[in-house]
Amino acid sequence: MPYDPTAMNIMEKHQGISLRHWMGTDKFGRDIFCRVLYGSRITFLIAILTVTIGAGVGTLIGAFCGYLGGWLDETLMRLMDALFAFPSILLALVFVSLFGTGTFQVAFALGIAFIPSYSRIVRSEFKKIAKEDYIAFARLERVPTLRILFVHMLPNASATLMSSLMIGFNNAVLAEAGLSFLGIGAQPPRASLGQMLSDAQPYLLSIPLYVIAPGVVLILMVLGFSFLGEGISASTREGMWSK
């Protein structure tokens, strides 16, 4: 980066677009272009960690519940239903109040909040796949449960899971931006897109570029994940039909 995104230079505050500062500078003289790049990285990191935690734990819960059923299914899914009754952002706020603010704390809080939705999706897919003849044959052959779950069943649920992952990325990006906008995401001097939008509020009319720069990047990030998810889902379906 040409400039340190956290370095302040009051003498150059509120600079307009120039060859030195492609998107100008903010109220502390920090280069907006560098801060957008740095903030995008923070937002992307939190989204990756959020989906990894939410999808990883949610897939395990959904897989075992969908395949085994019984008391395990009833107990865990009632818990998931209770958590699912609350909006993810509200659950994240509760968990952030417990774990504290910061990049990894927010990612962990959002990841826990995303577990119920992934567990429900995976459980539904595994319940349908569990009725297939090849699964019944694998049971008769005494194939280990873990092998049935993750070698035979999980690949056949990949199309739905990949679409859910991309939707999860979108939701995680927007949720992180919302939390940072409220001041409980990545903490200064670190930049995130939501935090930049929050800092730009007083200058919405006088210096609209403060809002436009992080806002456009946030929109492009969400659209990119959406198109990527559609492409992966389409290619997966085509691969399934070609077999």
GROMACS .gro file of C-alpha atoms in nm:
model
  243
    1MET     CA    1   0.000   0.000   0.000
    2PRO     CA    2   0.131   0.351  -0.080
    3TYR     CA    3   0.016   0.479   0.262
    4ASP     CA    4  -0.032   0.333   0.607
    5PRO     CA    5  -0.413   0.306   0.642
    6THR     CA    6  -0.389   0.390   1.013
    7ALA     CA    7  -0.137   0.677   0.988
    8MET     CA    8  -0.284   1.021   1.063
    9ASN     CA    9  -0.177   1.347   0.899
   10ILE     CA   10  -0.400   1.632   1.013
   11MET     CA   11  -0.230   1.869   0.768
   12GLU     CA   12  -0.383   1.671   0.479
   13LYS     CA   13  -0.734   1.614   0.615
   14HIS     CA   14  -1.035   1.639   0.381
   15GLN     CA   15  -0.821   1.628   0.068
   16GLY     CA   16  -1.006   1.570  -0.257
   17ILE     CA   17  -0.925   1.322  -0.534
   18SER     CA   18  -0.568   1.367  -0.658
   19LEU     CA   19  -0.274   1.173  -0.797
   20ARG     CA   20  -0.141   1.136  -0.442
   21HIS     CA   21  -0.473   1.032  -0.291
   22TRP     CA   22  -0.694   0.855  -0.545
   23MET     CA   23  -1.004   0.877  -0.324
   24GLY     CA   24  -0.899   1.170  -0.109
   25THR     CA   25  -0.837   1.169   0.266
   26ASP     CA   26  -1.063   1.156   0.570
   27LYS     CA   27  -1.095   1.386   0.872
   28PHE     CA   28  -0.766   1.255   1.014
   29GLY     CA   29  -0.575   1.283   0.686
   30ARG     CA   30  -0.576   0.907   0.628
   31ASP     CA   31  -0.581   0.789   0.267
   32ILE     CA   32  -0.933   0.663   0.189
   33PHE     CA   33  -0.821   0.430  -0.092
   34CYS     CA   34  -0.576   0.250   0.138
   35ARG     CA   35  -0.834   0.233   0.414
   36VAL     CA   36  -1.091   0.083   0.175
   37LEU     CA   37  -0.840  -0.184   0.070
   38TYR     CA   38  -0.747  -0.256   0.431
   39GLY     CA   39  -1.111  -0.248   0.546
   40SER     CA   40  -1.212  -0.489   0.270
   41ARG     CA   41  -0.950  -0.733   0.394
   42ILE     CA   42  -1.081  -0.711   0.752
   43THR     CA   43  -1.442  -0.755   0.638
   44PHE     CA   44  -1.345  -1.049   0.414
   45LEU     CA   45  -1.147  -1.213   0.696
   46ILE     CA   46  -1.441  -1.187   0.936
   47ALA     CA   47  -1.677  -1.327   0.670
   48ILE     CA   48  -1.445  -1.623   0.605
   49LEU     CA   49  -1.411  -1.702   0.976
   50THR     CA   50  -1.784  -1.659   1.034
   51VAL     CA   51  -1.884  -1.900   0.757
   52THR     CA   52  -1.611  -2.148   0.854
   53ILE     CA   53  -1.740  -2.164   1.212
   54GLY     CA   54  -2.110  -2.154   1.125
   55ALA     CA   55  -2.095  -2.397   0.833
   56GLY     CA   56  -1.844  -2.630   0.999
   57VAL     CA   57  -2.035  -2.679   1.323
   58GLY     CA   58  -2.374  -2.654   1.152
   59THR     CA   59  -2.282  -2.922   0.899
   60LEU     CA   60  -2.170  -3.160   1.173
   61ILE     CA   61  -2.492  -3.110   1.370
   62GLY     CA   62  -2.714  -3.132   1.062
   63ALA     CA   63  -2.536  -3.439   0.925
   64PHE     CA   64  -2.565  -3.645   1.242
   65CYS     CA   65  -2.923  -3.532   1.309
   66GLY     CA   66  -3.036  -3.598   0.953
   67TYR     CA   67  -2.876  -3.940   0.930
   68LEU     CA   68  -2.920  -4.081   1.282
   69GLY     CA   69  -3.249  -3.917   1.382
   70GLY     CA   70  -3.398  -4.025   1.715
   71TRP     CA   71  -3.339  -3.844   2.043
   72LEU     CA   72  -3.022  -3.677   1.915
   73ASP     CA   73  -3.214  -3.519   1.629
   74GLU     CA   74  -3.500  -3.409   1.853
   75THR     CA   75  -3.276  -3.258   2.120
   76LEU     CA   76  -3.031  -3.072   1.899
   77MET     CA   77  -3.288  -2.948   1.648
   78ARG     CA   78  -3.515  -2.812   1.920
   79LEU     CA   79  -3.215  -2.615   2.043
   80MET     CA   80  -3.142  -2.498   1.688
   81ASP     CA   81  -3.507  -2.400   1.640
   82ALA     CA   82  -3.496  -2.194   1.959
   83LEU     CA   83  -3.185  -2.009   1.840
   84PHE     CA   84  -3.324  -1.975   1.486
   85ALA     CA   85  -3.625  -1.789   1.625
   86PHE     CA   86  -3.398  -1.490   1.688
   87PRO     CA   87  -3.240  -1.285   1.406
   88SER     CA   88  -2.873  -1.368   1.350
   89ILE     CA   89  -2.766  -1.010   1.409
   90LEU     CA   90  -2.946  -1.008   1.745
   91LEU     CA   91  -2.775  -1.331   1.851
   92ALA     CA   92  -2.444  -1.186   1.737
   93LEU     CA   93  -2.502  -0.878   1.953
   94VAL     CA   94  -2.566  -1.101   2.254
   95PHE     CA   95  -2.251  -1.306   2.194
   96VAL     CA   96  -2.040  -0.995   2.131
   97SER     CA   97  -2.153  -0.862   2.468
   98LEU     CA   98  -2.021  -1.187   2.619
   99PHE     CA   99  -1.696  -1.221   2.423
  100GLY     CA  100  -1.609  -0.854   2.379
  101THR     CA  101  -1.540  -0.646   2.069
  102GLY     CA  102  -1.266  -0.709   1.816
  103THR     CA  103  -1.209  -0.884   1.485
  104PHE     CA  104  -1.193  -1.243   1.606
  105GLN     CA  105  -1.455  -1.197   1.877
  106VAL     CA  106  -1.703  -1.065   1.620
  107ALA     CA  107  -1.622  -1.350   1.380
  108PHE     CA  108  -1.674  -1.605   1.657
  109ALA     CA  109  -2.002  -1.442   1.766
  110LEU     CA  110  -2.137  -1.430   1.411
  111GLY     CA  111  -2.022  -1.788   1.348
  112ILE     CA  112  -2.222  -1.915   1.646
  113ALA     CA  113  -2.524  -1.712   1.532
  114PHE     CA  114  -2.505  -1.874   1.185
  115ILE     CA  115  -2.494  -2.234   1.314
  116PRO     CA  116  -2.875  -2.289   1.335
  117SER     CA  117  -2.942  -2.199   0.971
  118TYR     CA  118  -2.667  -2.428   0.838
  119SER     CA  119  -2.769  -2.716   1.063
  120ARG     CA  120  -3.130  -2.698   0.940
  121ILE     CA  121  -3.025  -2.690   0.574
  122VAL     CA  122  -2.781  -2.981   0.606
  123ARG     CA  123  -3.025  -3.187   0.815
  124SER     CA  124  -3.295  -3.149   0.549
  125GLU     CA  125  -3.058  -3.259   0.271
  126PHE     CA  126  -2.920  -3.554   0.467
  127LYS     CA  127  -3.269  -3.675   0.557
  128LYS     CA  128  -3.354  -3.694   0.186
  129ILE     CA  129  -3.025  -3.860   0.093
  130ALA     CA  130  -3.058  -4.113   0.379
  131LYS     CA  131  -3.360  -4.264   0.199
  132GLU     CA  132  -3.158  -4.350  -0.113
  133ASP     CA  133  -3.093  -4.715  -0.196
  134TYR     CA  134  -2.715  -4.683  -0.195
  135ILE     CA  135  -2.723  -4.559   0.165
  136ALA     CA  136  -2.936  -4.858   0.266
  137PHE     CA  137  -2.686  -5.085   0.089
  138ALA     CA  138  -2.395  -4.915   0.270
  139ARG     CA  139  -2.568  -4.979   0.602
  140LEU     CA  140  -2.615  -5.346   0.515
  141GLU     CA  141  -2.246  -5.366   0.430
  142ARG     CA  142  -2.168  -5.220   0.776
  143VAL     CA  143  -1.986  -4.921   0.632
  144PRO     CA  144  -1.873  -4.694   0.922
  145THR     CA  145  -2.110  -4.408   0.998
  146LEU     CA  146  -1.851  -4.136   0.943
  147ARG     CA  147  -1.765  -4.278   0.601
  148ILE     CA  148  -2.132  -4.286   0.503
  149LEU     CA  149  -2.180  -3.928   0.620
  150PHE     CA  150  -1.875  -3.761   0.469
  151VAL     CA  151  -1.784  -3.984   0.173
  152HIS     CA  152  -2.123  -4.095   0.041
  153MET     CA  153  -2.372  -3.832   0.161
  154LEU     CA  154  -2.187  -3.501   0.189
  155PRO     CA  155  -2.078  -3.486  -0.181
  156ASN     CA  156  -2.441  -3.535  -0.286
  157ALA     CA  157  -2.544  -3.239  -0.071
  158SER     CA  158  -2.264  -3.018  -0.204
  159ALA     CA  159  -2.478  -2.819  -0.452
  160THR     CA  160  -2.717  -2.699  -0.181
  161LEU     CA  161  -2.434  -2.651   0.067
  162MET     CA  162  -2.225  -2.441  -0.171
  163SER     CA  163  -2.520  -2.213  -0.246
  164SER     CA  164  -2.578  -2.178   0.127
  165LEU     CA  165  -2.211  -2.095   0.181
  166MET     CA  166  -2.224  -1.808  -0.067
  167ILE     CA  167  -2.545  -1.676   0.089
  168GLY     CA  168  -2.369  -1.709   0.423
  169PHE     CA  169  -2.077  -1.500   0.296
  170ASN     CA  170  -2.320  -1.226   0.189
  171ASN     CA  171  -2.497  -1.232   0.524
  172ALA     CA  172  -2.165  -1.234   0.711
  173VAL     CA  173  -2.033  -0.934   0.516
  174LEU     CA  174  -2.352  -0.736   0.581
  175ALA     CA  175  -2.369  -0.844   0.947
  176GLU     CA  176  -2.006  -0.746   1.007
  177ALA     CA  177  -2.066  -0.411   0.838
  178GLY     CA  178  -2.370  -0.358   1.060
  179LEU     CA  179  -2.183  -0.442   1.379
  180SER     CA  180  -1.886  -0.224   1.281
  181PHE     CA  181  -2.127   0.057   1.193
  182LEU     CA  182  -2.258   0.034   1.550
  183GLY     CA  183  -1.902   0.046   1.683
  184ILE     CA  184  -1.875  -0.313   1.807
  185GLY     CA  185  -1.686  -0.467   1.517
  186ALA     CA  186  -1.319  -0.416   1.432
  187GLN     CA  187  -1.185  -0.149   1.666
  188PRO     CA  188  -0.979   0.162   1.571
  189PRO     CA  189  -0.721   0.213   1.441
  190ARG     CA  190  -0.817  -0.091   1.232
  191ALA     CA  191  -1.053  -0.007   0.949
  192SER     CA  192  -1.353  -0.203   0.826
  193LEU     CA  193  -1.611  -0.105   0.568
  194GLY     CA  194  -1.888  -0.067   0.824
  195GLN     CA  195  -1.669   0.146   1.048
  196MET     CA  196  -1.580   0.371   0.754
  197LEU     CA  197  -1.949   0.417   0.673
  198SER     CA  198  -2.013   0.511   1.035
  199ASP     CA  199  -1.727   0.764   1.036
  200ALA     CA  200  -1.858   0.914   0.711
  201GLN     CA  201  -2.208   0.993   0.843
  202PRO     CA  202  -2.139   1.360   0.931
  203TYR     CA  203  -2.001   1.418   0.580
  204LEU     CA  204  -2.280   1.246   0.385
  205LEU     CA  205  -2.385   1.565   0.202
  206SER     CA  206  -2.067   1.771   0.213
  207ILE     CA  207  -1.817   1.499   0.108
  208PRO     CA  208  -2.023   1.210  -0.037
  209LEU     CA  209  -1.713   1.021  -0.153
  210TYR     CA  210  -1.653   0.924   0.212
  211VAL     CA  211  -1.969   0.714   0.194
  212ILE     CA  212  -1.956   0.614  -0.173
  213ALA     CA  213  -1.611   0.451  -0.161
  214PRO     CA  214  -1.672   0.192   0.116
  215GLY     CA  215  -2.039   0.156   0.015
  216VAL     CA  216  -1.958   0.062  -0.345
  217VAL     CA  217  -1.691  -0.187  -0.234
  218LEU     CA  218  -1.940  -0.344   0.009
  219ILE     CA  219  -2.201  -0.378  -0.268
  220LEU     CA  220  -1.945  -0.527  -0.509
  221MET     CA  221  -1.833  -0.776  -0.247
  222VAL     CA  222  -2.192  -0.892  -0.187
  223LEU     CA  223  -2.264  -0.913  -0.562
  224GLY     CA  224  -1.940  -1.103  -0.619
  225PHE     CA  225  -2.031  -1.369  -0.364
  226SER     CA  226  -2.382  -1.393  -0.513
  227PHE     CA  227  -2.256  -1.450  -0.867
  228LEU     CA  228  -1.991  -1.693  -0.744
  229GLY     CA  229  -2.255  -1.892  -0.558
  230GLU     CA  230  -2.481  -1.907  -0.863
  231GLY     CA  231  -2.190  -2.018  -1.081
  232ILE     CA  232  -2.080  -2.291  -0.841
  233SER     CA  233  -2.436  -2.413  -0.796
  234ALA     CA  234  -2.497  -2.420  -1.172
  235SER     CA  235  -2.173  -2.606  -1.245
  236THR     CA  236  -2.247  -2.857  -0.968
  237ARG     CA  237  -2.595  -2.924  -1.108
  238GLU     CA  238  -2.456  -2.965  -1.459
  239GLY     CA  239  -2.199  -3.211  -1.326
  240MET     CA  240  -2.474  -3.411  -1.153
  241TRP     CA  241  -2.688  -3.421  -1.468
  242SER     CA  242  -2.396  -3.528  -1.685
  243LYS     CA  243  -2.323  -3.836  -1.471
   0.00000   0.00000   0.00000
